[in-house]
Every structure is written in C-alpha cells, then in structure tokens.
Amino acid sequence: MSILLEGAWIITQNENRETLRGDILIEDNQIVQVGEGISSEGIEERIDCSRKIIFPGLVNAHTHCAMGLLRGYGEGLPLKNWLAEKIWPAEAKLKPEDIYWGSLLGMIEMIRSGTTSFSDMYPVGMERMADAAGEIGMRAVLGYGMMDKPEGRNLEGELNRAKEMLGELGKANPRIKGSVSAHSLYMCSEELVKKGKELANENGMLFQMHVSETREEVFTLLSEKKMRPVQYLESLGVLDSLSLFSHMGWVTKKEIEIAGKNGVSVAHCPMSSLKLAVGDIAPISEFMEKGANVCLGTDGPASNNSLNMLESLKMSLLLQSHKYWDPTRFSVANAWDSATLNGAKALGIHSGEISEGKLADLVIVDALAANLKPLPADLRMIAYSINPSNITDMIIDGKFVMKEGKIEFVDEGMVLEKAEDVAHELLNR
Ligand SMILES: [Zn+2]
C-alpha cells in the first residue's frame, strides 16, 4: 500500500528539527520520502493535506490505559489513601475481560489525542490489553506490573507471571512488545527488583518502575536503607538505558547526576503529579542537562484524568518555565523531543520522527481551526495551542487507524457503551 500526503506543513522532528511545507510518501509501514513535489505516479492513495499539519505520533511513555474504567473514582484523596482505600480494592476485582474493554476505551482516547505508541504496566489482563492494541492498530510496550509486598503475592509467583506474559506477548504481533515491570520500591522487595531487571536484560527488554513519586516514599527508604531511591537502585545494578523510571520528582542533584550518567529514561507525568498533590515539579530540565532521556507520559486516566498527551506536553512546558522562572530552560523543542523521539528511544521503537526509513506513525491535524490561527513561523509553538479536536487522521504502521475523524478498526460507539457498562458493573461487583 502506498500513500502520498501532499502539501502539508510538517513538523519533522528530524536530525535538524526542521519544519517544512511538502509531501510525505509512505510505502507499506515506512516513510520512504519527505520533501517538495514528490511524484504521484503509481501511488494508490493521494491525500490533499494543504490545510493540514502533520507531526510524528506521540509516545506516551507511562500509562495504565485500562484505568479509564475507574476514571473519577475516589477523587480528591492523597495518593496513598487513593490507592489503598479505592483503587487497589477495585483493581482486585478486575477480570481480563474488563481490561480488554478498558484498554479499547483508553486507546480510542489516545488515538484521538495524537498518541501512536505507549508503554503500560498493570497487574492484570495484559494479554487482553495486547489483543486490544492488536485490533485497534496501536503500537505498545506492555509489562505485567509485579509486586510482592501485598498479601497473597510472592516473589516466585510474580516472576513466573511476568515470564508467562512475555511468552504470550511474543506471540502477538510486531507492533506489541513485552517489558518487565516492578511496581515500585514500596511494593516490591529488593530481590524482586533485582530479579526483574535480570529478566528484562536476559530478554533485551525495557525495565519499568515508578520511582520517587512522593516524599514519603523517599524518606521511608532513606530510614530503612540509608540511601535515596536512585542511589539505592544504582547499588542494585538496575540503572542503564533499558530502564524507564516514571515520576522521579523527589530527587536530589546527586540522584539526577547518577540517572544522567547511566542514561536512564525518565517518564515525566505532570498531570498526575499535580492531581495527586505529590508536591513537587520533577526537575526534567536538569535530568536532560545531565544526560538522562526525558520522556513524557500521562500516567493512568484515573490519576490524570485523561490520556491526552497534548495536555501533558503543554503542562510540562508551563511547569518547567514556572519552576525555574525561565521559559528557555525547557524549550518547546525540548518538549516535542520528550513526547516523540525520546519516548521512541526509550521504548525501542524506530519512530518519533518524519524521516525516510522511519516507521509511518503520524498524526494529521486540521490547521483550519480558530485555536490554531495564525500559524506561527515555528510550527512547534502549536504545542501551546493545539487540542485533540484538531486531529482528523492518524496513521500507525502505514495504516489509517483514524480517518476523517472515524476510528477505523473498532466500532467506537459500541466500545464506549460497553466500557460504561463494565465500569458500573465492576464497582457493584
Ligand atoms: Zn503509574
């Protein structure tokens, strides 16, 4: 299948971070040419994009996408109470079939807000999440969320479950990859973290973990181990470029240096940190300056309450400007990098830019909209103005997963109704 997108404004995110006016030629699942006046001879589908902006598909580096089923549940509580009193008891009742519908719900929201790839960890139903991603056409990196501290779970059981899932995901399709996830230092034993990282390394896979999200988590570890989380994780040997740590808000300058030196990926989730009142603004400018791979995530839709990466993109810009009293320290270009290239690098996906040879994962935006006028000379500035309603089409792996506003491979209305029923039934279970 060949597709020619003609005459668009393109935010390429290429080596020189060019924005240009031109065409994009896609053959099968790859971008094969980008530039002016590409010949349309023999092309199967030509699309006039003269009023469109095209940018690389966003990469949501940290989410729990099926948690849309619990959106709005237990609002207004601090993280610890929200998890212990509301979320974990509800999650204990979840069945794999619920995850399937919750995942489709989340994926529709992600597609409509510009995300083509995401990284997820969850303690139940990941095989069904993989099925959902396969059907709707998204790219995903999925890890069973191991934790051996709650009652009823143990180290061997959790590792076996993680291994089982890696086997299952391997059979899925090339858009779905496995990863190994340990929930956090407060939910996992030292042995589980070490063994989890070993399992990830044996398979050349991403290792995911929540790290330094709250002050309490940091000071509990400090009193138990006499080390801060990043130093402790370094002592366990789990810091390298295949480790992706979400949040990383409560960190010292020494920890930032350690993370940077080891090329760790950091998933910044500004909306959930603000909503859960964790009291910090993650110093992602400093992580970036010290060499860490700074990515962007939404976290789950129960703690955000959305999967809208465009909102997180804008919020990351606003928060860094506010934190450092300096709008240049974390630039619009840095923010786009975190939402595209850096996320793709962390997830090991050959996308994140519109360049020859890259996977054809891209987002098409209708520029004829009041909130986008006038278009700035540097198109990346639209990070401040854009919203999901501007997105008309999305291509993932060379296929339209949304075309002229219509989700292509699943019945959106049916999914929304089913997810509503499942959510209500779950809370009454
Ligand atoms: Zn999370």
Coordinates of C-alpha atoms and ligand atoms in Angstrom, one line a residue:
M1 CA 0.0 0.0 0.0
S2 CA 1.4 3.5 -0.9
I3 CA 0.0 6.7 0.5
L4 CA 1.1 10.2 -0.6
L5 CA 0.2 13.1 1.8
E6 CA 0.5 16.2 -0.3
G7 CA 1.3 19.8 0.6
A8 CA 1.3 19.6 4.4
W9 CA 3.1 21.7 7.0
I10 CA 5.3 19.1 8.6
I11 CA 6.9 19.1 12.0
T12 CA 9.6 16.5 11.1
Q13 CA 11.5 16.1 14.4
N14 CA 14.4 15.0 12.1
E15 CA 18.0 15.4 12.9
N16 CA 17.9 19.2 12.3
R17 CA 14.4 19.5 13.8
E18 CA 13.1 21.1 10.6
T19 CA 9.5 22.2 10.0
L20 CA 8.8 22.4 6.3
R21 CA 6.0 22.5 3.7
G22 CA 5.9 19.4 1.5
D23 CA 4.8 15.8 0.9
I24 CA 5.2 12.6 2.7
L25 CA 5.4 9.3 0.8
I26 CA 4.5 6.1 2.8
E27 CA 5.0 2.6 1.4
D28 CA 3.8 -0.3 3.5
N29 CA 4.7 0.6 7.1
Q30 CA 7.5 3.0 6.3
I31 CA 8.1 6.6 5.4
V32 CA 10.1 6.5 2.2
Q33 CA 10.3 10.1 1.1
V34 CA 9.8 13.6 2.6
G35 CA 10.0 16.8 0.6
E36 CA 8.6 19.0 -2.1
G37 CA 7.0 17.8 -5.3
I38 CA 7.1 14.0 -4.7
S39 CA 5.9 12.3 -7.9
S40 CA 2.4 10.8 -7.5
E41 CA 2.9 8.2 -10.3
G42 CA 1.7 4.8 -9.3
I43 CA 0.6 5.9 -5.8
E44 CA -2.5 4.1 -4.6
E45 CA -3.9 6.8 -2.3
R46 CA -3.3 10.6 -2.6
I47 CA -4.5 12.9 0.1
D48 CA -4.6 16.7 -0.1
C49 CA -3.0 18.0 3.1
S50 CA -2.7 21.6 2.0
R51 CA -4.7 22.7 5.1
K52 CA -3.1 20.1 7.4
I53 CA -0.2 20.0 9.9
I54 CA 1.4 16.6 10.3
F55 CA 3.6 15.6 13.2
P56 CA 5.2 12.3 14.4
G57 CA 2.9 10.2 16.5
L58 CA 3.3 10.9 20.2
V59 CA 4.8 8.3 22.5
N60 CA 3.1 8.0 25.9
A61 CA 6.0 6.6 28.0
H62 CA 3.9 5.8 31.1
T63 CA 0.3 4.9 31.5
H64 CA -2.1 2.3 32.8
C65 CA -4.5 2.7 29.9
A66 CA -7.3 0.4 31.1
M67 CA -7.8 2.5 34.3
G68 CA -10.3 4.7 32.3
L69 CA -12.8 2.3 33.9
L70 CA -12.0 3.9 37.2
R71 CA -12.0 7.5 36.0
G72 CA -13.5 9.7 38.6
Y73 CA -13.4 7.1 41.3
G74 CA -12.1 8.2 44.7
E75 CA -11.5 11.8 43.6
G76 CA -9.8 14.2 46.0
L77 CA -7.7 11.8 48.0
P78 CA -3.9 11.8 48.6
L79 CA -2.0 9.2 46.6
K80 CA -1.6 6.7 49.5
N81 CA -5.2 6.8 50.5
W82 CA -6.5 6.8 46.9
L83 CA -4.5 3.7 46.2
A84 CA -5.1 1.8 49.4
E85 CA -8.8 2.7 50.0
K86 CA -10.1 2.9 46.5
I87 CA -8.0 1.8 43.6
W88 CA -6.4 -1.4 44.8
P89 CA -9.7 -2.9 46.2
A90 CA -11.4 -2.1 42.9
E91 CA -8.5 -3.5 40.9
A92 CA -8.6 -6.7 42.9
K93 CA -12.0 -7.4 41.3
L94 CA -10.8 -6.7 37.7
K95 CA -11.1 -9.6 35.2
P96 CA -9.1 -9.9 32.0
E97 CA -12.3 -9.1 30.0
D98 CA -12.7 -5.8 31.8
I99 CA -9.1 -4.9 30.8
Y100 CA -10.0 -5.6 27.2
W101 CA -12.8 -3.0 27.2
G102 CA -11.0 -0.6 29.4
S103 CA -8.0 -0.8 27.1
L104 CA -10.0 -0.2 23.9
L105 CA -11.6 2.8 25.7
G106 CA -8.1 4.2 26.6
M107 CA -6.8 3.5 23.1
I108 CA -9.6 5.4 21.4
E109 CA -8.8 8.4 23.7
M110 CA -5.1 8.1 22.9
I111 CA -5.7 7.9 19.1
R112 CA -8.0 11.0 19.3
S113 CA -5.3 12.9 21.2
G114 CA -2.3 12.1 19.0
T115 CA -0.6 9.1 20.6
T116 CA 0.5 6.3 18.3
S117 CA 2.6 4.3 20.8
F118 CA 2.5 3.7 24.6
S119 CA 4.2 1.9 27.4
D120 CA 1.9 0.3 30.0
M121 CA 2.3 -1.7 33.2
Y122 CA -0.7 -3.3 35.0
P123 CA -1.2 -6.2 37.4
V124 CA -4.0 -7.9 35.5
G125 CA -5.1 -8.7 32.0
M126 CA -2.1 -7.6 29.9
E127 CA -2.8 -10.4 27.4
R128 CA -6.2 -8.8 26.7
M129 CA -4.6 -5.3 26.5
A130 CA -2.3 -6.8 23.8
D131 CA -5.4 -8.1 22.0
A132 CA -7.0 -4.7 22.1
A133 CA -3.9 -2.9 20.8
G134 CA -3.6 -5.5 18.0
E135 CA -7.2 -4.9 17.0
I136 CA -7.3 -1.1 17.1
G137 CA -3.9 -0.9 15.4
M138 CA -1.7 0.8 18.1
R139 CA 1.9 0.2 19.0
A140 CA 2.5 -0.9 22.6
V141 CA 5.2 -2.0 25.1
L142 CA 3.4 -3.9 27.8
G143 CA 4.7 -5.3 31.2
Y144 CA 2.9 -7.2 33.9
G145 CA 3.2 -5.0 37.0
M146 CA 5.0 -7.2 39.5
M147 CA 4.6 -6.5 43.3
D148 CA 5.4 -9.0 46.1
K149 CA 4.7 -6.9 49.2
P150 CA 0.9 -7.1 49.2
E151 CA -0.7 -10.1 50.9
G152 CA -1.3 -13.1 48.6
R153 CA 1.6 -12.3 46.2
N154 CA 5.1 -13.7 46.4
L155 CA 8.4 -13.3 44.5
E156 CA 8.4 -16.6 42.6
G157 CA 4.7 -16.2 41.7
E158 CA 5.3 -12.7 40.4
L159 CA 8.3 -13.6 38.4
N160 CA 6.6 -16.6 36.9
R161 CA 3.6 -14.5 35.9
A162 CA 5.9 -11.9 34.3
K163 CA 7.7 -14.6 32.3
E164 CA 4.4 -16.2 31.3
M165 CA 3.2 -12.9 29.9
L166 CA 6.4 -12.3 28.0
G167 CA 5.8 -15.7 26.3
E168 CA 2.2 -14.7 25.4
L169 CA 3.1 -11.2 24.1
G170 CA 5.9 -12.7 21.9
K171 CA 3.1 -14.4 20.0
A172 CA 1.1 -11.3 19.4
N173 CA 2.1 -9.1 16.5
P174 CA 5.2 -7.0 15.7
R175 CA 3.6 -3.8 17.0
I176 CA 3.4 -5.2 20.5
K177 CA 6.5 -5.8 22.6
G178 CA 6.9 -7.1 26.1
S179 CA 8.7 -5.5 29.0
V180 CA 9.3 -6.3 32.7
S181 CA 7.7 -4.0 35.3
A182 CA 8.2 -3.8 39.0
H183 CA 5.6 -1.5 40.5
S184 CA 7.8 0.5 42.9
L185 CA 10.3 0.1 45.8
Y186 CA 7.4 0.4 48.3
M187 CA 5.5 -2.5 46.7
C188 CA 8.5 -4.7 45.7
S189 CA 11.2 -6.5 47.6
E190 CA 14.9 -5.9 46.8
E191 CA 15.1 -9.4 45.4
L192 CA 12.1 -8.9 43.0
V193 CA 13.6 -5.6 41.7
K194 CA 17.0 -7.3 41.0
K195 CA 15.5 -10.5 39.5
G196 CA 13.0 -8.4 37.4
K197 CA 15.9 -6.4 36.0
E198 CA 17.8 -9.6 35.2
L199 CA 14.8 -11.0 33.4
A200 CA 14.5 -7.8 31.4
N201 CA 18.2 -7.9 30.5
E202 CA 18.0 -11.6 29.5
N203 CA 15.3 -10.7 27.0
G204 CA 16.8 -7.4 25.9
M205 CA 13.7 -5.7 27.2
L206 CA 12.7 -2.5 28.9
F207 CA 12.5 -2.5 32.7
Q208 CA 9.8 -0.1 34.1
M209 CA 9.2 1.1 37.6
H210 CA 7.6 4.0 39.5
V211 CA 10.4 5.9 41.3
S212 CA 10.4 8.8 43.8
E213 CA 6.9 9.8 43.2
T214 CA 6.2 11.0 46.7
R215 CA 8.2 12.5 49.6
E216 CA 7.0 9.8 52.0
E217 CA 8.3 7.0 49.7
V218 CA 11.7 8.6 49.6
F219 CA 12.0 9.2 53.3
T220 CA 10.8 5.7 54.2
L221 CA 13.5 4.2 52.0
L222 CA 16.1 6.6 53.5
S223 CA 15.3 5.5 57.0
E224 CA 15.3 1.8 56.0
K225 CA 18.3 1.6 53.7
K226 CA 20.1 4.8 54.4
M227 CA 20.0 5.6 50.7
R228 CA 17.8 7.6 48.4
P229 CA 15.9 5.7 45.7
V230 CA 18.1 6.4 42.7
Q231 CA 21.3 5.7 44.8
Y232 CA 19.7 2.5 46.1
L233 CA 18.7 1.4 42.6
E234 CA 22.3 2.1 41.5
S235 CA 23.5 -0.2 44.3
L236 CA 21.2 -2.9 43.0
G237 CA 22.7 -2.5 39.5
V238 CA 19.4 -1.6 37.7
L239 CA 20.4 1.7 36.2
D240 CA 21.0 1.7 32.4
S241 CA 19.5 2.9 29.2
L242 CA 17.0 0.0 29.3
S243 CA 15.4 1.3 32.5
L244 CA 12.4 3.6 32.4
F245 CA 11.5 5.3 35.7
S246 CA 8.3 7.2 35.9
H247 CA 7.8 10.4 38.0
M248 CA 11.3 10.9 39.6
G249 CA 10.1 14.1 41.2
W250 CA 11.6 13.9 44.7
V251 CA 15.3 13.6 43.7
T252 CA 18.5 15.3 44.8
K253 CA 21.0 16.8 42.4
K254 CA 23.3 13.8 43.1
E255 CA 20.5 11.4 42.0
I256 CA 19.9 13.5 38.8
E257 CA 23.6 13.1 38.1
I258 CA 23.6 9.4 38.7
A259 CA 20.5 8.9 36.4
G260 CA 22.1 11.0 33.7
K261 CA 25.4 9.3 33.9
N262 CA 23.7 5.9 33.4
G263 CA 21.5 7.1 30.5
V264 CA 18.3 6.2 32.4
S265 CA 14.9 7.1 30.8
V266 CA 12.6 9.3 32.9
A267 CA 8.9 9.4 32.2
H268 CA 7.6 12.8 33.4
C269 CA 3.9 12.7 34.2
P270 CA 3.0 16.3 35.1
M271 CA -0.8 16.0 35.2
S272 CA -1.0 13.1 37.6
S273 CA 1.7 14.6 39.9
L274 CA -0.3 17.7 40.1
K275 CA -3.7 16.0 40.6
L276 CA -2.3 13.6 43.3
A277 CA -0.8 16.6 45.1
V278 CA 2.7 15.0 45.3
G279 CA 4.1 18.5 46.0
D280 CA 6.9 18.5 43.5
I281 CA 7.7 19.6 40.0
A282 CA 10.0 17.0 38.5
P283 CA 13.3 18.7 37.6
I284 CA 13.3 17.3 34.0
S285 CA 15.4 20.3 32.7
E286 CA 18.2 19.2 35.0
F287 CA 17.7 15.5 34.1
M288 CA 18.0 16.5 30.4
E289 CA 21.1 18.6 31.0
K290 CA 22.8 15.7 32.9
G291 CA 22.2 13.2 30.1
A292 CA 19.0 11.3 31.1
N293 CA 16.5 10.5 28.4
V294 CA 13.5 12.6 29.4
C295 CA 10.2 11.3 28.1
L296 CA 6.5 12.3 28.6
G297 CA 3.6 10.3 30.0
T298 CA 0.1 10.7 31.2
D299 CA 0.0 8.0 33.9
G300 CA -3.3 6.3 34.1
P301 CA -6.6 8.0 33.3
A302 CA -7.8 7.6 36.9
S303 CA -5.0 9.8 38.2
N304 CA -4.9 12.4 35.4
N305 CA -8.0 12.1 34.3
S306 CA -7.1 11.8 30.7
L307 CA -4.7 10.1 28.3
N308 CA -4.3 13.4 26.4
M309 CA -0.6 13.8 25.7
L310 CA -1.2 17.2 24.2
E311 CA -2.3 18.5 27.5
S312 CA 0.7 16.9 29.2
L313 CA 3.0 18.4 26.6
K314 CA 1.7 21.9 27.4
M315 CA 1.8 21.3 31.1
S316 CA 5.4 20.1 31.0
L317 CA 6.3 23.4 29.3
L318 CA 4.4 25.6 31.8
L319 CA 5.7 23.8 34.8
Q320 CA 9.4 24.0 33.9
S321 CA 9.0 27.7 33.0
H322 CA 7.4 28.3 36.3
K323 CA 9.8 26.2 38.3
Y324 CA 13.0 27.9 37.0
W325 CA 11.5 31.3 36.3
D326 CA 12.8 30.8 32.8
P327 CA 10.9 29.9 29.7
T328 CA 14.1 29.0 27.8
R329 CA 15.4 26.3 30.2
F330 CA 13.0 23.7 28.9
S331 CA 12.1 24.8 25.4
V332 CA 9.2 23.9 23.1
A333 CA 11.8 21.9 21.1
N334 CA 12.8 20.0 24.2
A335 CA 9.1 19.3 25.0
W336 CA 8.4 17.9 21.5
D337 CA 11.6 15.7 21.8
S338 CA 10.3 14.3 25.1
A339 CA 6.9 13.5 23.5
T340 CA 8.3 11.9 20.3
L341 CA 12.0 11.0 19.8
N342 CA 12.9 10.4 23.4
G343 CA 9.8 8.2 24.0
A344 CA 10.5 6.2 20.9
K345 CA 14.1 5.7 22.0
A346 CA 13.1 4.5 25.5
L347 CA 10.6 2.1 24.0
G348 CA 13.0 0.8 21.3
I349 CA 10.7 1.9 18.5
H350 CA 12.0 3.1 15.2
S351 CA 9.7 6.1 15.1
G352 CA 9.3 9.6 16.7
E353 CA 10.3 11.5 13.5
I354 CA 9.1 12.0 10.0
S355 CA 12.1 11.0 8.0
E356 CA 13.0 8.4 5.4
G357 CA 13.3 4.9 6.7
K358 CA 11.3 5.6 9.9
L359 CA 8.0 3.8 10.7
A360 CA 5.0 5.5 9.3
D361 CA 3.4 6.6 12.6
L362 CA 2.0 10.1 12.3
V363 CA -0.8 12.5 13.2
I364 CA -2.7 14.8 10.8
V365 CA -4.2 18.0 12.2
D366 CA -6.7 20.3 10.6
A367 CA -5.0 23.7 10.7
L368 CA -8.2 25.5 9.7
A369 CA -9.3 26.0 13.3
A370 CA -9.8 29.1 15.4
N371 CA -7.4 28.0 18.1
L372 CA -4.6 27.4 15.6
K373 CA -4.7 30.8 13.8
P374 CA -2.4 32.4 12.9
L375 CA 0.1 29.6 12.4
P376 CA 3.4 30.6 14.0
A377 CA 6.6 30.6 11.9
D378 CA 8.0 27.9 14.2
L379 CA 5.2 25.3 14.0
R380 CA 6.3 23.6 17.1
M381 CA 4.8 26.5 19.0
I382 CA 1.4 24.9 18.3
A383 CA 2.3 22.8 21.4
Y384 CA 0.7 25.7 23.4
S385 CA -2.5 25.9 21.3
I386 CA -3.5 22.5 19.9
N387 CA -6.2 20.3 21.3
P388 CA -7.5 16.8 20.4
S389 CA -10.4 18.2 18.4
N390 CA -7.9 19.5 15.8
I391 CA -6.8 15.9 15.0
T392 CA -8.6 14.4 12.0
D393 CA -6.4 11.4 11.0
M394 CA -3.8 9.1 12.4
I395 CA -1.5 6.6 10.6
I396 CA 0.2 3.8 12.5
D397 CA 2.5 1.3 10.8
G398 CA 1.4 2.7 7.5
K399 CA -2.4 2.2 8.1
F400 CA -5.1 4.7 8.9
V401 CA -6.3 3.9 12.4
M402 CA -8.4 7.1 12.3
K403 CA -9.6 8.6 9.0
E404 CA -11.5 11.9 8.8
G405 CA -12.4 11.6 12.4
K406 CA -13.6 8.0 12.3
I407 CA -11.8 5.2 14.3
E408 CA -11.2 2.6 11.6
F409 CA -10.8 -0.9 13.1
V410 CA -13.3 -1.0 16.1
D411 CA -16.8 0.3 16.5
E412 CA -16.2 3.3 18.7
G413 CA -19.9 3.7 19.8
M414 CA -20.1 0.1 20.9
V415 CA -16.8 0.3 22.8
L416 CA -17.9 3.4 24.7
E417 CA -21.2 1.8 25.7
K418 CA -19.6 -1.5 26.7
A419 CA -16.9 0.3 28.8
E420 CA -19.6 2.2 30.6
D421 CA -21.5 -1.0 31.5
V422 CA -18.3 -2.8 32.6
A423 CA -17.2 0.2 34.8
H424 CA -20.6 0.3 36.6
E425 CA -20.7 -3.4 37.0
L426 CA -17.2 -3.5 38.4
L427 CA -17.9 -1.0 41.2
N428 CA -21.1 -3.0 42.2
R429 CA -19.3 -6.4 42.0
Ligands
ZN1 ZN 1.9 4.9 37.1

